[in-house]
PDB file of C-alpha atoms and ligand atoms in Angstrom:
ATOM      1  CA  UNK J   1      20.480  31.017 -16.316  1.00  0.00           C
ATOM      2  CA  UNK J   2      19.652  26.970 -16.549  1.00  0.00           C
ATOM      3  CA  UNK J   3      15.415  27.670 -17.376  1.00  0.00           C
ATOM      4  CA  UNK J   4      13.440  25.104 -15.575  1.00  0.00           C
ATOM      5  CA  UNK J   5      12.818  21.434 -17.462  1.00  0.00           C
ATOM      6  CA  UNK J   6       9.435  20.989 -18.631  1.00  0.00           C
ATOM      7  CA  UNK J   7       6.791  19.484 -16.636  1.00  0.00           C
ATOM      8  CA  UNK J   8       6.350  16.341 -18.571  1.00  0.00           C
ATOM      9  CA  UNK J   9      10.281  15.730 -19.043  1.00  0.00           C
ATOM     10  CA  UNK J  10      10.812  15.954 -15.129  1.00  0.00           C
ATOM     11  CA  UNK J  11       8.272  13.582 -14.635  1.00  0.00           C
ATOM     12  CA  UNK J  12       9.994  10.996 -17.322  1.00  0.00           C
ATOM     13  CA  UNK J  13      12.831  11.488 -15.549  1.00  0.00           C
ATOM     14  CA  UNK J  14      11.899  10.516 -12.540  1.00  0.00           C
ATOM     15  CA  UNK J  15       9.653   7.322 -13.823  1.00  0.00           C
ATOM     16  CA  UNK J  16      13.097   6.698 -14.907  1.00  0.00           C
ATOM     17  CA  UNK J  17      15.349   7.011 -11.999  1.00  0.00           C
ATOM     18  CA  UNK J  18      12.598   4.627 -10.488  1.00  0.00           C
ATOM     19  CA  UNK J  19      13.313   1.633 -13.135  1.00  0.00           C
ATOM     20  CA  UNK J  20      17.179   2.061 -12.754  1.00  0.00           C
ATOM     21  CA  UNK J  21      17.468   1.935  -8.917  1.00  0.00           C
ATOM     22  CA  UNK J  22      16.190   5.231  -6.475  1.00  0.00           C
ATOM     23  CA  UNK J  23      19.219   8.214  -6.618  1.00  0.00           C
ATOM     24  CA  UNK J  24      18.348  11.527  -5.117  1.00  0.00           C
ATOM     25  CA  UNK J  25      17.271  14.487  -6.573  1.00  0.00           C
ATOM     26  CA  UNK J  26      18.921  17.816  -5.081  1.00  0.00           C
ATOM     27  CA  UNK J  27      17.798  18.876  -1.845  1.00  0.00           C
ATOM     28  CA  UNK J  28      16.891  22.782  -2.607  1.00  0.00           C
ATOM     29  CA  UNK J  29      18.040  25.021   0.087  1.00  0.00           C
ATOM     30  CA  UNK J  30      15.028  26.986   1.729  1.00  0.00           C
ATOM     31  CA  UNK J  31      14.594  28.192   5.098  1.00  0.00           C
ATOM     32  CA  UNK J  32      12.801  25.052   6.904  1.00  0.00           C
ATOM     33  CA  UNK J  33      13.419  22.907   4.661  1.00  0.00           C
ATOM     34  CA  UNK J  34      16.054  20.465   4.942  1.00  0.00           C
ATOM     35  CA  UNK J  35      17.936  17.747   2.474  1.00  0.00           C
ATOM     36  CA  UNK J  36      17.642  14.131   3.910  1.00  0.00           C
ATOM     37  CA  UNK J  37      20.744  13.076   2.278  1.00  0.00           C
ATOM     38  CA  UNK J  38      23.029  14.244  -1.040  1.00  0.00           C
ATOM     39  CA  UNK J  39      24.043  10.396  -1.552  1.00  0.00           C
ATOM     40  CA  UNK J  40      20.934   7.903  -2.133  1.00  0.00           C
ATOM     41  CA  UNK J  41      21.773   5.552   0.925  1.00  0.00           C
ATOM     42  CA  UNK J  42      19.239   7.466   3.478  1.00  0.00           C
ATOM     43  CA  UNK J  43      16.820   7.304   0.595  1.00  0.00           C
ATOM     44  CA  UNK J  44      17.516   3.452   0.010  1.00  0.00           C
ATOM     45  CA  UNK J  45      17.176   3.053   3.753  1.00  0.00           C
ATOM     46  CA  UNK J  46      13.952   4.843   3.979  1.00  0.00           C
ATOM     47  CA  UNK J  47      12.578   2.441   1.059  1.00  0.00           C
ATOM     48  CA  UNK J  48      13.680  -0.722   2.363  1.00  0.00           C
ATOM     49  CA  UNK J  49      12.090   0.663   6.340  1.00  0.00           C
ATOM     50  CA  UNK J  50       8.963   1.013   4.506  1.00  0.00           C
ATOM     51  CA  UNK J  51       7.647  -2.585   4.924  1.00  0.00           C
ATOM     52  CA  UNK J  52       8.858  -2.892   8.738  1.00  0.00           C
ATOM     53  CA  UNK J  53       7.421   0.339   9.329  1.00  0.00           C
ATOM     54  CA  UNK J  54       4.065  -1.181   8.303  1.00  0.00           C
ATOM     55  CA  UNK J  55       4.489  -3.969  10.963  1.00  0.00           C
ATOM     56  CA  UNK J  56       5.950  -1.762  13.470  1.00  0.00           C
ATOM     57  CA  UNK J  57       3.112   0.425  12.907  1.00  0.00           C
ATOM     58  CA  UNK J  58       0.684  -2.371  12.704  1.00  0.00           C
ATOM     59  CA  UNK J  59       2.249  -3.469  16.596  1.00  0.00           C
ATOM     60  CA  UNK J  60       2.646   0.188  18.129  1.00  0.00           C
ATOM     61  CA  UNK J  61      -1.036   1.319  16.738  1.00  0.00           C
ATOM     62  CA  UNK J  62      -1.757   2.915  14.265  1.00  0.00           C
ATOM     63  CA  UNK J  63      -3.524   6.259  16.152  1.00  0.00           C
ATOM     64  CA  UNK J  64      -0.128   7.199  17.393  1.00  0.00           C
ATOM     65  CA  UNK J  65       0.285  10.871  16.357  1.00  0.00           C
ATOM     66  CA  UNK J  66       3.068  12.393  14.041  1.00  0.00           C
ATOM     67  CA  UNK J  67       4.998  14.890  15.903  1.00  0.00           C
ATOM     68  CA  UNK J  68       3.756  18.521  15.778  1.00  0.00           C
ATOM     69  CA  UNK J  69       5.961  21.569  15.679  1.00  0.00           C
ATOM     70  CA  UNK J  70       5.456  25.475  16.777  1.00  0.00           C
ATOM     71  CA  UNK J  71       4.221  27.789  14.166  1.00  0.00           C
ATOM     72  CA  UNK J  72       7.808  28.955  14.299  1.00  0.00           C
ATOM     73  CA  UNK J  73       9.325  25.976  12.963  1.00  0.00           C
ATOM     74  CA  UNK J  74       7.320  26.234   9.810  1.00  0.00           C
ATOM     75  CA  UNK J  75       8.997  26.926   6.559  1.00  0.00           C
ATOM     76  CA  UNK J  76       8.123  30.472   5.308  1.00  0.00           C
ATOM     77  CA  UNK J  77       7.956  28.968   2.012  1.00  0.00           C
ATOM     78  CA  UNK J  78       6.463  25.304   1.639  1.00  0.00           C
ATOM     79  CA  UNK J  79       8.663  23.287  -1.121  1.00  0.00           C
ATOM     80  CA  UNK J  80       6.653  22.213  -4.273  1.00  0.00           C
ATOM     81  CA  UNK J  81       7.125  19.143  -5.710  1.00  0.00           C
ATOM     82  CA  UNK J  82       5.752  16.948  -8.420  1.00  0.00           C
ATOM     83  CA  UNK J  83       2.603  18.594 -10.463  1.00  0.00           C
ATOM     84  CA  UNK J  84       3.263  22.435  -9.216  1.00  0.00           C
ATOM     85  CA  UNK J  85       0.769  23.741 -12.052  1.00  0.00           C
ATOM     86  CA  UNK J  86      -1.982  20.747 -13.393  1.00  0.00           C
ATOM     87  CA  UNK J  87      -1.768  20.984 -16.940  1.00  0.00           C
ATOM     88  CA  UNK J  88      -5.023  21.230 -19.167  1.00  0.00           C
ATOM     89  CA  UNK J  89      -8.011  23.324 -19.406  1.00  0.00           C
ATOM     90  CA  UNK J  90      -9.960  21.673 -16.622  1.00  0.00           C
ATOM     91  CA  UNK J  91      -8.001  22.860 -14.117  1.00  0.00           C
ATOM     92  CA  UNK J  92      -7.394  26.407 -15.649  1.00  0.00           C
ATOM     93  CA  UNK J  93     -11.091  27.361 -15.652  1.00  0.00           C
ATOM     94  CA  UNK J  94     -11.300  26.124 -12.184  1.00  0.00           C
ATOM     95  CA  UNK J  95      -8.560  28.149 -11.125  1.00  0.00           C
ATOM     96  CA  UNK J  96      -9.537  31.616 -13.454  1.00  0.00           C
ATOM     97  CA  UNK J  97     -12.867  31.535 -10.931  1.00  0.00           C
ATOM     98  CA  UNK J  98     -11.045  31.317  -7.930  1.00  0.00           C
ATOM     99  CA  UNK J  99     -12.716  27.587  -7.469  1.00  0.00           C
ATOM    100  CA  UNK J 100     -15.758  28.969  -7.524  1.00  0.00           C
ATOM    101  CA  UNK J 101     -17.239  25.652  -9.590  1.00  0.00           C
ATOM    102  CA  UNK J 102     -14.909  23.363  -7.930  1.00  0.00           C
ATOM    103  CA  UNK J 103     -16.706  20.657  -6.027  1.00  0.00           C
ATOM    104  CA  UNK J 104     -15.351  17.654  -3.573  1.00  0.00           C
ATOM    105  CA  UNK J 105     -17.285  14.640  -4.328  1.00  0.00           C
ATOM    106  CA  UNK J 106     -17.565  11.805  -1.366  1.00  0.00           C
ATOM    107  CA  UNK J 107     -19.257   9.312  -3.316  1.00  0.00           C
ATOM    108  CA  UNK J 108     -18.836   5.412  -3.797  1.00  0.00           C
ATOM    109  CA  UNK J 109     -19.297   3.168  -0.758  1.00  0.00           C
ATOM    110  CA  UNK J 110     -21.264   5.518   1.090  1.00  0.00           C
ATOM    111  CA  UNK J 111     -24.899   5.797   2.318  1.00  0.00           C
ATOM    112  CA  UNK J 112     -24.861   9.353   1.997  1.00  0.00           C
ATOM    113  CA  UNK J 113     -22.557  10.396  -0.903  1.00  0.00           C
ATOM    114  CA  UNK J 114     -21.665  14.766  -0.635  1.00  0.00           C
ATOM    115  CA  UNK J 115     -21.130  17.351  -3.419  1.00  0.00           C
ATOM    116  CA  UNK J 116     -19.233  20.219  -1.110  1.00  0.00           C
ATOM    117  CA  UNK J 117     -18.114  23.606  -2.112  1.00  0.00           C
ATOM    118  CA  UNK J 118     -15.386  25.004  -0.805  1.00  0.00           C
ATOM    119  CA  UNK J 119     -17.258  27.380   1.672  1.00  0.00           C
ATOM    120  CA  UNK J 120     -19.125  24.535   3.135  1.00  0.00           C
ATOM    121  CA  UNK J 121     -15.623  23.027   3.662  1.00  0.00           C
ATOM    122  CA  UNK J 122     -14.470  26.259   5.745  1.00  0.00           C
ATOM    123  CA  UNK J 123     -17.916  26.498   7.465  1.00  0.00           C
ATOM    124  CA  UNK J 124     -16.717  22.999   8.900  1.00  0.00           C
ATOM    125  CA  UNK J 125     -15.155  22.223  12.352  1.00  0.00           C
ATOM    126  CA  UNK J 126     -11.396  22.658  11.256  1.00  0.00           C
ATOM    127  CA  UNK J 127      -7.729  21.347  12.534  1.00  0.00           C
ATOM    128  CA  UNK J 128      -4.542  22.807  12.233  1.00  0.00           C
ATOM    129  CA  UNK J 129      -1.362  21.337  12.468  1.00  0.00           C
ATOM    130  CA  UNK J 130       2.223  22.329  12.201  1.00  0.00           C
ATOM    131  CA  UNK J 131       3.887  18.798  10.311  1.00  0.00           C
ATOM    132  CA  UNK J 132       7.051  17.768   8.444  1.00  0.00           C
ATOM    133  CA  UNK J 133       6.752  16.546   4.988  1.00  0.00           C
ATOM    134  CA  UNK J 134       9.267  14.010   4.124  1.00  0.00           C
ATOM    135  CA  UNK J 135       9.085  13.008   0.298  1.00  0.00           C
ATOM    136  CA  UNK J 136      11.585   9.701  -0.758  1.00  0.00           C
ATOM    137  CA  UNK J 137      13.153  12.238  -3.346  1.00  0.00           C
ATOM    138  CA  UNK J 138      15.050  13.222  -0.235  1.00  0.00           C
ATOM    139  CA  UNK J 139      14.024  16.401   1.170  1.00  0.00           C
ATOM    140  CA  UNK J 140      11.624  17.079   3.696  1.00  0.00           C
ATOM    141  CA  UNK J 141       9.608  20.593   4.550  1.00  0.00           C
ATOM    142  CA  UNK J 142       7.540  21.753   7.857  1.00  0.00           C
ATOM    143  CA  UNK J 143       4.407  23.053   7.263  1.00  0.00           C
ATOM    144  CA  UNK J 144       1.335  24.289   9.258  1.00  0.00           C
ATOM    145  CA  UNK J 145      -1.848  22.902   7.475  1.00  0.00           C
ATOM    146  CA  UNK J 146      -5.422  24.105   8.174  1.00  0.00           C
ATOM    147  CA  UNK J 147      -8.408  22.065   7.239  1.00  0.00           C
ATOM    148  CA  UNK J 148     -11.251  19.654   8.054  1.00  0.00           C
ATOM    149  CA  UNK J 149     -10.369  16.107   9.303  1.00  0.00           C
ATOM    150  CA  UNK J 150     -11.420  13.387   6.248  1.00  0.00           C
ATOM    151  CA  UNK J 151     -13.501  11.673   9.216  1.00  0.00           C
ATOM    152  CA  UNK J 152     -15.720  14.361   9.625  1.00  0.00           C
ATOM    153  CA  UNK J 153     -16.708  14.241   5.798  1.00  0.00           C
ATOM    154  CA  UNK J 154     -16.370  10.370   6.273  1.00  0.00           C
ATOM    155  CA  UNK J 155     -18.755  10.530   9.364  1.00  0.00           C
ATOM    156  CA  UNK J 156     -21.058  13.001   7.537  1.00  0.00           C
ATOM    157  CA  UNK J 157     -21.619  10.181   4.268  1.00  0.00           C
ATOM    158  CA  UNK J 158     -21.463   7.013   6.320  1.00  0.00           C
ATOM    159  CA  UNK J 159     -19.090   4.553   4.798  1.00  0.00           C
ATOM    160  CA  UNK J 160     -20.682   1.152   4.204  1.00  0.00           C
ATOM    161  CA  UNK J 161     -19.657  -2.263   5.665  1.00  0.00           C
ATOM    162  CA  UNK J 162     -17.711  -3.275   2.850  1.00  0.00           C
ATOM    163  CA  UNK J 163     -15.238   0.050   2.511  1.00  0.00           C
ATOM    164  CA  UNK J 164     -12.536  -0.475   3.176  1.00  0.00           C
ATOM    165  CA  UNK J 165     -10.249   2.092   1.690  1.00  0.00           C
ATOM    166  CA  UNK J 166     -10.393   6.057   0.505  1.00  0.00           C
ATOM    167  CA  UNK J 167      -9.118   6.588  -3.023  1.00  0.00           C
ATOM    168  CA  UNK J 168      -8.449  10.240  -3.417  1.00  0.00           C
ATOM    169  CA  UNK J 169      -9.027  11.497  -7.195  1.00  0.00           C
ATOM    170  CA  UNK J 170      -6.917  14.234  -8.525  1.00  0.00           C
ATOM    171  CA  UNK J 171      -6.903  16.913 -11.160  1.00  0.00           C
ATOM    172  CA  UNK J 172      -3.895  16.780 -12.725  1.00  0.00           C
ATOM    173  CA  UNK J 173      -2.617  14.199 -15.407  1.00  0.00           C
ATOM    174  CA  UNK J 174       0.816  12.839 -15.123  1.00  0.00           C
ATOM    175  CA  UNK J 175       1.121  12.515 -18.889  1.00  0.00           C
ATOM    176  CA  UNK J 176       0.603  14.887 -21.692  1.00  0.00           C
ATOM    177  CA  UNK J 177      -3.236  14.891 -22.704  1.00  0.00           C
ATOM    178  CA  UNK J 178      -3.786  11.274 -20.976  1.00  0.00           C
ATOM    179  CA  UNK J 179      -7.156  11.625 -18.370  1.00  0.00           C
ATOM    180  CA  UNK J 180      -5.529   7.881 -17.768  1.00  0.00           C
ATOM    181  CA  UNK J 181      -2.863   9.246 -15.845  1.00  0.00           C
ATOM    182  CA  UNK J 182      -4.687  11.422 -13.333  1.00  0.00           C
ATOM    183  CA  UNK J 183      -2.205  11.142  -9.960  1.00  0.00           C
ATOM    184  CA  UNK J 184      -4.712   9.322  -7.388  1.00  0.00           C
ATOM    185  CA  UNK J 185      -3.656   7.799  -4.307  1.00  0.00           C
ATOM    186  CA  UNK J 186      -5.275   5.397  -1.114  1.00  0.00           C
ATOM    187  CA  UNK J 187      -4.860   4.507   2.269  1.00  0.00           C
ATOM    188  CA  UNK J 188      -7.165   2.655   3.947  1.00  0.00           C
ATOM    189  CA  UNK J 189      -9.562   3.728   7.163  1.00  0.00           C
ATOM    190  CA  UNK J 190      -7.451   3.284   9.886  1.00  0.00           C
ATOM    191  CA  UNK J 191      -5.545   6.200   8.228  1.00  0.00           C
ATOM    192  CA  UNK J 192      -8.638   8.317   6.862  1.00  0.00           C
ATOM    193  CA  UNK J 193     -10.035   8.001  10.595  1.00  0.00           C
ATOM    194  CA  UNK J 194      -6.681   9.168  11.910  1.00  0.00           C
ATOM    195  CA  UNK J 195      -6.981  12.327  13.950  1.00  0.00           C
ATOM    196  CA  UNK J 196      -4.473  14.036  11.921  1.00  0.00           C
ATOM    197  CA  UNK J 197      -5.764  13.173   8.629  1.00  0.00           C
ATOM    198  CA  UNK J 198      -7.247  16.160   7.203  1.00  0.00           C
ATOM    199  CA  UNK J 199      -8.254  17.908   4.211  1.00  0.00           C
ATOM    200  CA  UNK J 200      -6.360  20.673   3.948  1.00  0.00           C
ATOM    201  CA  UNK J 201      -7.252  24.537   2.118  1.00  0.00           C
ATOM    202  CA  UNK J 202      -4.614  26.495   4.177  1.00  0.00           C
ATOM    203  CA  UNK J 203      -0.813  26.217   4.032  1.00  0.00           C
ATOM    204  CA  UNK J 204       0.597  28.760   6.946  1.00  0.00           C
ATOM    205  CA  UNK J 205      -2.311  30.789   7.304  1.00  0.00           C
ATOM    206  CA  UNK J 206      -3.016  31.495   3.937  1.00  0.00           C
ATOM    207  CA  UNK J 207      -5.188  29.520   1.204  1.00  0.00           C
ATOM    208  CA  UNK J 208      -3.595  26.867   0.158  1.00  0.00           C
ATOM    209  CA  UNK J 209      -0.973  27.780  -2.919  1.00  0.00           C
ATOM    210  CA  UNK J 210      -1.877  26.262  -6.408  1.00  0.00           C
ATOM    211  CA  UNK J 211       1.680  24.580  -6.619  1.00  0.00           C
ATOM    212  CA  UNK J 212       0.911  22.983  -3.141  1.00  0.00           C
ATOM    213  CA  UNK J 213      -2.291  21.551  -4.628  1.00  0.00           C
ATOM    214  CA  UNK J 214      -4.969  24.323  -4.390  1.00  0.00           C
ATOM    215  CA  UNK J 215      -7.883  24.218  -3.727  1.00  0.00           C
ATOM    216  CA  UNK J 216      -7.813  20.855  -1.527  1.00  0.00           C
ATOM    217  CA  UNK J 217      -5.165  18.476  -1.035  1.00  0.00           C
ATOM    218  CA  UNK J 218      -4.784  15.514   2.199  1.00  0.00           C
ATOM    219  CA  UNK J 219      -2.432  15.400   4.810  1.00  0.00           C
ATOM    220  CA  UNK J 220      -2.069  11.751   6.112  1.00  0.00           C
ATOM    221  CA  UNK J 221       0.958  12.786   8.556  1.00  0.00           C
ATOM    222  CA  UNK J 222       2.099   9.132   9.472  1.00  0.00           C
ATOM    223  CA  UNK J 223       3.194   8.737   5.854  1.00  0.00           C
ATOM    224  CA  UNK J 224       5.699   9.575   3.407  1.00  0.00           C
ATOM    225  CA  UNK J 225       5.273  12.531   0.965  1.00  0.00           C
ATOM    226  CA  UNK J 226       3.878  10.872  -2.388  1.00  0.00           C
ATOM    227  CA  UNK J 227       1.069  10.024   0.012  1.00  0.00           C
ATOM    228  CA  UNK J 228      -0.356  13.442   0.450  1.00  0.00           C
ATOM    229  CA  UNK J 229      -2.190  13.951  -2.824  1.00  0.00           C
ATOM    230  CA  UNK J 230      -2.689  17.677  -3.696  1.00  0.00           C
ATOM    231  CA  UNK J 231      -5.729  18.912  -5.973  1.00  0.00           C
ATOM    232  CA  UNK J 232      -8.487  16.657  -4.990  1.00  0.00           C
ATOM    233  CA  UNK J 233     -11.982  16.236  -6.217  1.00  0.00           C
ATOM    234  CA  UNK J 234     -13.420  13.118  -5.353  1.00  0.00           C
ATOM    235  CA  UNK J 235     -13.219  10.796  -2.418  1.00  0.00           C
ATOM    236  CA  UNK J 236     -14.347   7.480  -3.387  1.00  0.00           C
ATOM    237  CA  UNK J 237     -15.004   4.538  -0.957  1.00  0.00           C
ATOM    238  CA  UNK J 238     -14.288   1.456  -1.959  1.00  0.00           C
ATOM    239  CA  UNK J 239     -13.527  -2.312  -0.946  1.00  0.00           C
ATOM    240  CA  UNK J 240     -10.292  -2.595  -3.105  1.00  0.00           C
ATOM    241  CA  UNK J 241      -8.623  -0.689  -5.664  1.00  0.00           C
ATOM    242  CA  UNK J 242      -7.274  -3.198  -8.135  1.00  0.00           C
ATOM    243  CA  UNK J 243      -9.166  -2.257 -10.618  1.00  0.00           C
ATOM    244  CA  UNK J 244      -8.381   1.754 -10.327  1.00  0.00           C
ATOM    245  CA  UNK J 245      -5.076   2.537 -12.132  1.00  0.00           C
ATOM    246  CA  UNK J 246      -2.954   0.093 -12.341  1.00  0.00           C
ATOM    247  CA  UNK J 247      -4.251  -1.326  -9.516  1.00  0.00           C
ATOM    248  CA  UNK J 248      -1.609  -0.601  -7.302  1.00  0.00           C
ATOM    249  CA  UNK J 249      -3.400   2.163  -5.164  1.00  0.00           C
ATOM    250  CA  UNK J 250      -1.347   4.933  -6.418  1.00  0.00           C
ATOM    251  CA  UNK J 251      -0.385   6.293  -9.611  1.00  0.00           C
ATOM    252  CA  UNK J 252       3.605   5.945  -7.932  1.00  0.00           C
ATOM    253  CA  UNK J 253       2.473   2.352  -6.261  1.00  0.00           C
ATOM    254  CA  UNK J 254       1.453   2.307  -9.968  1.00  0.00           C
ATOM    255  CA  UNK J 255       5.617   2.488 -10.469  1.00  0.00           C
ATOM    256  CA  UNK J 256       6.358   0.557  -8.467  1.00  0.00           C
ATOM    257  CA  UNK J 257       6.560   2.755  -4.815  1.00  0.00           C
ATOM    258  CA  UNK J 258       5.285   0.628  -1.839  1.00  0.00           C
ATOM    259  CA  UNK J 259       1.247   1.221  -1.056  1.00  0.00           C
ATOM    260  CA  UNK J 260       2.185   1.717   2.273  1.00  0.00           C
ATOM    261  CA  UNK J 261       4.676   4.776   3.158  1.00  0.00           C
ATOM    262  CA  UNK J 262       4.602   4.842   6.443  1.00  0.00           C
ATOM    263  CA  UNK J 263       6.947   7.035   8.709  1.00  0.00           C
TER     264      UNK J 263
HETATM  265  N1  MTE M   1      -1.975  15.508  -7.287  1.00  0.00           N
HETATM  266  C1  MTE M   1      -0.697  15.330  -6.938  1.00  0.00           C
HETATM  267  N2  MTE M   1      -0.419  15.091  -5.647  1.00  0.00           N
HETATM  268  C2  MTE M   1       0.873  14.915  -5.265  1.00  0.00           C
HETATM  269  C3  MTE M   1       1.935  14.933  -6.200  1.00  0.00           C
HETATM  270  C4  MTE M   1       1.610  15.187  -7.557  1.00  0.00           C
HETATM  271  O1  MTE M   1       2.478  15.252  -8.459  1.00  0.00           O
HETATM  272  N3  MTE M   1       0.286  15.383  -7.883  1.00  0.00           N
HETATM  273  N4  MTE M   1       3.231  14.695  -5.780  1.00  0.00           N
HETATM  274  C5  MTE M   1       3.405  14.045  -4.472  1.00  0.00           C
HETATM  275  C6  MTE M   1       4.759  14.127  -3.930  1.00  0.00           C
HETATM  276  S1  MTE M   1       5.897  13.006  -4.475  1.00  0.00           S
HETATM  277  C7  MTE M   1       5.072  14.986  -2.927  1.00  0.00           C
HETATM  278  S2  MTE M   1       6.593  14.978  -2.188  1.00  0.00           S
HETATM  279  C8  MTE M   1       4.100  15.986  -2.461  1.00  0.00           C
HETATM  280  C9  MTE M   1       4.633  17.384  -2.663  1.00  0.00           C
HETATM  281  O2  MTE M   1       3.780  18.306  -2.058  1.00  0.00           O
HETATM  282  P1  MTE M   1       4.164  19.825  -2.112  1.00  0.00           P
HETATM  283  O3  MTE M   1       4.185  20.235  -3.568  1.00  0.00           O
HETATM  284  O4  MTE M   1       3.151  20.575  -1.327  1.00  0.00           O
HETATM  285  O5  MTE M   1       5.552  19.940  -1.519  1.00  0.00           O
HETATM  286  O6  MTE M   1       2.850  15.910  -3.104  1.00  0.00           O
HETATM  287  C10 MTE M   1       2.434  14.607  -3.441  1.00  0.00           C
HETATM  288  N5  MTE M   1       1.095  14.688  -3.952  1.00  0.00           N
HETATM  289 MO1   MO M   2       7.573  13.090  -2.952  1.00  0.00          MO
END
């Protein structure tokens, strides 16, 4: 039996594949989950429609809705992908109390900045929705999300004048003992006010699974999968982000992805 490569070799690889031209990593086979392509031309396609999506999107609206599926269509088991476990001690205690001490900072830009607890979260007006995934590896997954839309939380700390854009912190580092490479990702208000953007603490019906990004992780629908960042903490408001990261928005904008992946 092949074991599985380590977490931090996968990820090399994959910086990797990035800097020598996009090819696909295997589609896995589970029930509702479905391969885009075996060969890296629909993934090459989907790249290169990223920045006329933008201006399509820009032209059609933006508030146009992702599609929405039945319960039925979901996939009884949601594909992982990327961090599945967030390496390091933070995260461990976090988890070993069942979040108990995990918080979700809104802060920056804000006249009202929130420190929420999970259960505050849930005691919150919620949304469901029954999605598809796509991720530019070349796979995509439907899954029915539960959670509170981001501009409830965004109504709640009252963004300033000069945000502009949401940069969503994460807990887990993309390199071996680095807290520099902490995945974080952006979009900017037109997609954090976007009725479908929510932050989400149930995958099908069932608190949301620490390899899908427990406790908390977004679901901006209209975009691609690198876009839904999984193990949040903080929210920040801000009026750019070139000075977060790399400054590209993203730590895979940060790799050269495009900020915007819109579908
Ligand atoms: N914090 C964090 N968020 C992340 C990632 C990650 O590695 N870390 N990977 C991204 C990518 S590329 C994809 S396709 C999806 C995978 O989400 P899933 O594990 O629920 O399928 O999460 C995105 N958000
Ligand atoms: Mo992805």
């Amino acid at each position: 039996m092949k074991s599985p490569k380590p977490f931090f070799e996968q990820r090399r690889e994959r910086r990797n594949l990035l800097r020598t031209g996009l090819a696909v990593a295997a589609g896995g086979a589970l029930a509702g989950c479905d391969a885009i392509s075996h060969n890296d031309t629909a993934v090459e396609v989907l790249r290169s429609a990223e920045k006329l999506t933008e201006s399509v999107h820009r032209v059609l609206g933006r508030r146009a809705m992702a599609q929405e599926f039945s319960p039925a269509e979901a996939a009884p088991v949601f594909r992982a992908n990327g961090t599945t476990m967030p390496p390091g001690e933070n995260y461990a205690k976090l988890m070993a109390s069942g979040f108990a001490d995990w918080r979700l900072k809104v802060d920056g830009l804000v006249a009202k900045p929130l420190e929420l607890t999970m259960a505050q979260l849930q005691a919150m007006p919620s949304r469901s929705q029954v999605t598809r995934h796509d991720c530019v590896e070349g796979w995509s997954c439907i899954g029915q999300w539960k959670g509170v839309r981001l501009s409830y939380l965004l109504n709640m700390a009252v963004p300033g004048p000069e945000a502009k854009f949401v940069v969503f912190h994460c807990l887990d580092m993309m390199e071996e003992d680095d807290e520099d490479t902490l995945y974080y990702e952006s979009v900017d208000l037109d997609d954090a006010f976007h009725e479908q953007t929510i932050l989400a603490y149930e995958l099908n019906g069932k608190p949301l699974p620490v390899r899908n990004g427990a406790p908390l992780r977004a679901r901006i629908e209209r975009q691609l999968g690198y876009k839904q960042p999984k193990y949040l903490h903080r929210v920040e408001l801000v009026a750019a982000f070139d000075k977060i990261g790399s400054g590209k928005g993203g730590y895979w904008e940060d790799q050269g992805y495009n900020w915007y992946g819109g579908i």
